[in-house]
mmCIF file of C-alpha atoms in Angstrom:
data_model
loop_
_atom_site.group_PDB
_atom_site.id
_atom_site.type_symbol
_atom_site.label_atom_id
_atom_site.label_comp_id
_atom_site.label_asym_id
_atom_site.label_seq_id
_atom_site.Cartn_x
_atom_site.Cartn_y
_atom_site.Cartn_z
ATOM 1 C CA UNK A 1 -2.098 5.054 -7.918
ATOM 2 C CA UNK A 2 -1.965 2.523 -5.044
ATOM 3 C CA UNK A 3 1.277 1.623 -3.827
ATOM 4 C CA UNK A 4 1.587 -2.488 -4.916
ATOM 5 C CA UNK A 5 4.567 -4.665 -5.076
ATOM 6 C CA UNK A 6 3.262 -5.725 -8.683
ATOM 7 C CA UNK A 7 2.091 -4.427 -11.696
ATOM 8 C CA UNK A 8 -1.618 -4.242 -13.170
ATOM 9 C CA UNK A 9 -2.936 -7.205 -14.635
ATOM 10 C CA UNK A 10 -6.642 -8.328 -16.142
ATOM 11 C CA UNK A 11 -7.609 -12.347 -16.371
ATOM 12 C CA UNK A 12 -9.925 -13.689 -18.761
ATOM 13 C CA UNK A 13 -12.741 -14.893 -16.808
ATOM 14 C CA UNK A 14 -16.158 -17.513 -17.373
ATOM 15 C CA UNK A 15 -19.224 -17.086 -15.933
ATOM 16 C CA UNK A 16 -20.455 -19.013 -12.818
ATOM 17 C CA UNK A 17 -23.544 -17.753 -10.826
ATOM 18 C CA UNK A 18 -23.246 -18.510 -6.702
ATOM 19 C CA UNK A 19 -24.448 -16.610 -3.860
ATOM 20 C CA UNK A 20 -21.949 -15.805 -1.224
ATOM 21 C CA UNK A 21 -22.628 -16.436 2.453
ATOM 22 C CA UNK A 22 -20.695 -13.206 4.198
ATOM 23 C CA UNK A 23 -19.035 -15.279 7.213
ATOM 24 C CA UNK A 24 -17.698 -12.701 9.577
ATOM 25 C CA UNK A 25 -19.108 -8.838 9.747
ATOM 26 C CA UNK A 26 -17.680 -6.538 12.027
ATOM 27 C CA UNK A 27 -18.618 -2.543 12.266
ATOM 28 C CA UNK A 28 -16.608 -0.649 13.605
ATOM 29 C CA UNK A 29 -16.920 3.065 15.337
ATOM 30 C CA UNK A 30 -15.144 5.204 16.930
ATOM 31 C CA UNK A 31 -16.924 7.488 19.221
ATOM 32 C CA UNK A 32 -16.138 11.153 19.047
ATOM 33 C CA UNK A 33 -14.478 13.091 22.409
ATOM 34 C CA UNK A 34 -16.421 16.158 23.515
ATOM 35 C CA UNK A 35 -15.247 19.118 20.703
ATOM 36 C CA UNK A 36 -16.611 21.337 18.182
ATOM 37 C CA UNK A 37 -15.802 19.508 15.332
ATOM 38 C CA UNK A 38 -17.072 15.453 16.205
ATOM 39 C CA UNK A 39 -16.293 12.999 13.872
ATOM 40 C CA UNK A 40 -17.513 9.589 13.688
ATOM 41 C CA UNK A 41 -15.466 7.042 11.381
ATOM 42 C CA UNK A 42 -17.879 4.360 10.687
ATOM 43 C CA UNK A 43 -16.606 0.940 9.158
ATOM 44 C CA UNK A 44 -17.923 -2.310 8.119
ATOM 45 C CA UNK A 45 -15.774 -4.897 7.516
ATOM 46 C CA UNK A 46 -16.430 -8.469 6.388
ATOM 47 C CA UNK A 47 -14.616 -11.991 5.334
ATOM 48 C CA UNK A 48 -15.285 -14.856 3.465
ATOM 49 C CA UNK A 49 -13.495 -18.271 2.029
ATOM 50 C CA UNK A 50 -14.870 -17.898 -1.711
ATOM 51 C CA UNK A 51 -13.316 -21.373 -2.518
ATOM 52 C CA UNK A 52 -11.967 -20.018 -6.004
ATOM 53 C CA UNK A 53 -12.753 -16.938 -7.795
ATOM 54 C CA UNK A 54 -10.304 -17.732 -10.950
ATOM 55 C CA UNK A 55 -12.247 -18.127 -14.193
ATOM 56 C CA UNK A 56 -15.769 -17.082 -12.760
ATOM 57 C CA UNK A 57 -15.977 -13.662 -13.688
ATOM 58 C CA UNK A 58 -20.313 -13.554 -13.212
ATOM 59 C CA UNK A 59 -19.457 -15.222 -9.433
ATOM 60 C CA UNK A 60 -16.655 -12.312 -8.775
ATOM 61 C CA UNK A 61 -19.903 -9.935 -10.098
ATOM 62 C CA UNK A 62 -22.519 -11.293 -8.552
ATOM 63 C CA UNK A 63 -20.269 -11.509 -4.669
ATOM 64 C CA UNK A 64 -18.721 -7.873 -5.397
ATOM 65 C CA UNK A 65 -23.185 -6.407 -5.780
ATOM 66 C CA UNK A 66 -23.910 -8.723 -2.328
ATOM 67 C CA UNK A 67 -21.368 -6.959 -0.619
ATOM 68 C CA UNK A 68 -22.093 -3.745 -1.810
ATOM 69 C CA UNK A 69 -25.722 -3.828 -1.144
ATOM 70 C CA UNK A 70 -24.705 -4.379 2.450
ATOM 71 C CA UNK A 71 -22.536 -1.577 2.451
ATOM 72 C CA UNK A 72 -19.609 -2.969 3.048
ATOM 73 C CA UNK A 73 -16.639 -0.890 3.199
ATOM 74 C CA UNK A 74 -13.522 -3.514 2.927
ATOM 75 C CA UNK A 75 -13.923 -7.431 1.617
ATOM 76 C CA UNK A 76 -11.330 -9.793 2.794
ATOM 77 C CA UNK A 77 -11.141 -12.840 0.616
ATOM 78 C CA UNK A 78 -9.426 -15.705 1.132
ATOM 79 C CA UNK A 79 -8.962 -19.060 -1.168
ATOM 80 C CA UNK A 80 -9.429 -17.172 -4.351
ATOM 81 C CA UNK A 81 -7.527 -18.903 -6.308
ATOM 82 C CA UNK A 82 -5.953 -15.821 -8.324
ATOM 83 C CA UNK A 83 -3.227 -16.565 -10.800
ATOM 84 C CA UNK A 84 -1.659 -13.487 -10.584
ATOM 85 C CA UNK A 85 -0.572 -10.507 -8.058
ATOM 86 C CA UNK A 86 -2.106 -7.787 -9.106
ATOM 87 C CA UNK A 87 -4.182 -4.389 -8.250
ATOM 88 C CA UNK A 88 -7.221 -3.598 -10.439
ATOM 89 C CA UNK A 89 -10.979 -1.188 -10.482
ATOM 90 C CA UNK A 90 -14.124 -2.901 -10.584
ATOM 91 C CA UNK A 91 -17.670 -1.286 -10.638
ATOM 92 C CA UNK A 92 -17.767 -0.896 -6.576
ATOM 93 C CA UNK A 93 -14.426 -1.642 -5.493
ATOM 94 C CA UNK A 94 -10.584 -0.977 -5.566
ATOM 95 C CA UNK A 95 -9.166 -4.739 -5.606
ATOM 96 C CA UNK A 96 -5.472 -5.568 -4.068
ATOM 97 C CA UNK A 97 -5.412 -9.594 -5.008
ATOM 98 C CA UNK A 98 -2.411 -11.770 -4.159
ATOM 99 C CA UNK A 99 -1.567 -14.972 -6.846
ATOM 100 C CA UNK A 100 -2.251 -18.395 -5.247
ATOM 101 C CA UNK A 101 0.599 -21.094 -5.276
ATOM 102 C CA UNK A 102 0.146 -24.119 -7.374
ATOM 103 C CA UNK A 103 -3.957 -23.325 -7.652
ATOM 104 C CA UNK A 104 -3.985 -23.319 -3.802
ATOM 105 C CA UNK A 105 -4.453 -19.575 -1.428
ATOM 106 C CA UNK A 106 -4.910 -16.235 -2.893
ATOM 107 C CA UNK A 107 -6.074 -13.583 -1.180
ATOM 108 C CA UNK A 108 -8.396 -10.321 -2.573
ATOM 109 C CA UNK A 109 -9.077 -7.542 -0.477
ATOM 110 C CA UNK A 110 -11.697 -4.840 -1.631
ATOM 111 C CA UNK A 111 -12.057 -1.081 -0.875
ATOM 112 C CA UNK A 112 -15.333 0.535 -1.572
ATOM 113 C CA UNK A 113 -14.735 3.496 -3.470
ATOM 114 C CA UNK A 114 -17.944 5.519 -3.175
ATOM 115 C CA UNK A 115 -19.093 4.690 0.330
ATOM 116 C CA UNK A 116 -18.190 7.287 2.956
ATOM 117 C CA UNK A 117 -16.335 6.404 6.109
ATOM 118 C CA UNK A 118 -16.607 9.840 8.321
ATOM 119 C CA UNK A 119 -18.976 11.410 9.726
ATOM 120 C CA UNK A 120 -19.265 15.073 11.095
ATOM 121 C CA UNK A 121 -21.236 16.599 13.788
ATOM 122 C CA UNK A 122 -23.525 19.458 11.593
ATOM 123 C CA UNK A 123 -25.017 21.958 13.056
ATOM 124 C CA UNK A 124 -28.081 20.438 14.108
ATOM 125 C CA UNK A 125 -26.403 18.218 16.237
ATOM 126 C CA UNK A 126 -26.840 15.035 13.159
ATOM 127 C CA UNK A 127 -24.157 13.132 11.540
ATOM 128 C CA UNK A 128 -23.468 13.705 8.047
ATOM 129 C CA UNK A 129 -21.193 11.649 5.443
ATOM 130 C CA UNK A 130 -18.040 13.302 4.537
ATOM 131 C CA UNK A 131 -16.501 12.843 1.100
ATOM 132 C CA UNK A 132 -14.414 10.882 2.815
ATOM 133 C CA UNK A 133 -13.888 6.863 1.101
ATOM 134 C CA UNK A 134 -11.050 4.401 0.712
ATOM 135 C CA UNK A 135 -8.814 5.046 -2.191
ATOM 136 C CA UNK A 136 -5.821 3.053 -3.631
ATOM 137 C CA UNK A 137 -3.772 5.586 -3.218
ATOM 138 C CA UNK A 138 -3.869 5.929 0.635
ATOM 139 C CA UNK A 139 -3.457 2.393 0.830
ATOM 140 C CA UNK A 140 0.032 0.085 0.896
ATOM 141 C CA UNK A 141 0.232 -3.665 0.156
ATOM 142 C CA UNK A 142 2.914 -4.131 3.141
ATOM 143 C CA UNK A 143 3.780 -7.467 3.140
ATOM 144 C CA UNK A 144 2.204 -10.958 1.039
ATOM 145 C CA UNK A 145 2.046 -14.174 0.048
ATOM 146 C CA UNK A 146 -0.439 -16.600 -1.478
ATOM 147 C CA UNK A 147 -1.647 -17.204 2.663
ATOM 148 C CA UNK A 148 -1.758 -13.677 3.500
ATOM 149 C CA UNK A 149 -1.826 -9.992 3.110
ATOM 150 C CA UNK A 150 -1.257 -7.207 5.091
ATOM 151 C CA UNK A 151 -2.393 -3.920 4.055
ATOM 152 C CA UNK A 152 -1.716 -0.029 5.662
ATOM 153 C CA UNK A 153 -4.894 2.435 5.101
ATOM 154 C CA UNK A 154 -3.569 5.909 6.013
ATOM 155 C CA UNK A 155 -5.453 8.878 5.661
ATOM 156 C CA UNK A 156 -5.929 12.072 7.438
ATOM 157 C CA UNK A 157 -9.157 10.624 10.000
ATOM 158 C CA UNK A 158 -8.025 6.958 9.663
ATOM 159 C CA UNK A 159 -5.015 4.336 10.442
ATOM 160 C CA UNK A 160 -5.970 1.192 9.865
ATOM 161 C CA UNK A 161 -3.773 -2.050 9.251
ATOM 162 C CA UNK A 162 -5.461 -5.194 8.192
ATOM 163 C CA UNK A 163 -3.835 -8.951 8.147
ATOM 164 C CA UNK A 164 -6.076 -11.355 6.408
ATOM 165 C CA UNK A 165 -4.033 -15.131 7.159
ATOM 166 C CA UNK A 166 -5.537 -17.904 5.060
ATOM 167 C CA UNK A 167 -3.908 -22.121 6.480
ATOM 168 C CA UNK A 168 -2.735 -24.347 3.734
#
């Protein structure tokens, strides 16, 4: 179970069909040292200002498939408009969401749960996914607000802290 400073919570949602435009992509690798057992921890990361999410449960659908056909392993939304703090599963993605204040802020960040970070070295010198993929309950909602979140990831191959900081 992920480690959250609320409880679980669902919202009753209406459809509203938009594309997305993903505004900031990083990847991010870290190269193996010289050893017999390489690893590779491959990451793609990516932003975007959603201007609301509350009530548009075919737009939260529709952005959560874009994202996931580009393989992206962790969403950071901002502006989401979310009326509550809350963590919850969808079809792609663990999602940590903070409430907005006074139907301004919110932030959502997403996990991918299937989507392999690690990579090892085989034995014909190829990279291979590992079983290795972001789960709730190696992850810790350290500190939030309606204008930010910061979350630890800590597993055995990766330490990661993100800060996603929305202005009001």
């Amino acid at each position: 179970m992920p480690q959250f400073l609320t409880g679980i919570t669902s919202n009753t949602q209406h459809p509203d069909e938009q594309n997305i435009q993903i505004t900031d992509t990083h990847r991010i690798k870290k190269q193996p040292t010289k050893s017999t057992h390489a690893n590779i921890i491959q990451l793609t990361i990516a932003t975007a200002n959603v201007l609301t999410l509350y009530q548009h449960n075919a737009r939260h659908e529709t952005i959560q498939q874009q994202f996931h056909d580009k393989n992206i392993h962790i969403v950071t939304l901002q502006e989401t408009r979310t009326r509550t703090t809350h963590y919850r599963n969808s079809i792609h993605y663990h999602i940590f969401a903070t409430s907005s204040d006074q139907g301004t802020g919110g932030i959502e960040v997403w996990l991918h749960k299937t989507l392999p970070y690690l990579y090892q070295l085989n034995d014909e010198e190829k990279y291979t996914p590992t079983q290795d993929t972001l789960q709730p309950h190696n992850t810790t909602v350290v500190s939030h607000s309606s204008q930010h979140m910061l979350i630890r990831i800590d597993t055995p191959h990766l330490h990661i802290d993100i800060l996603i900081v929305t202005g009001k």
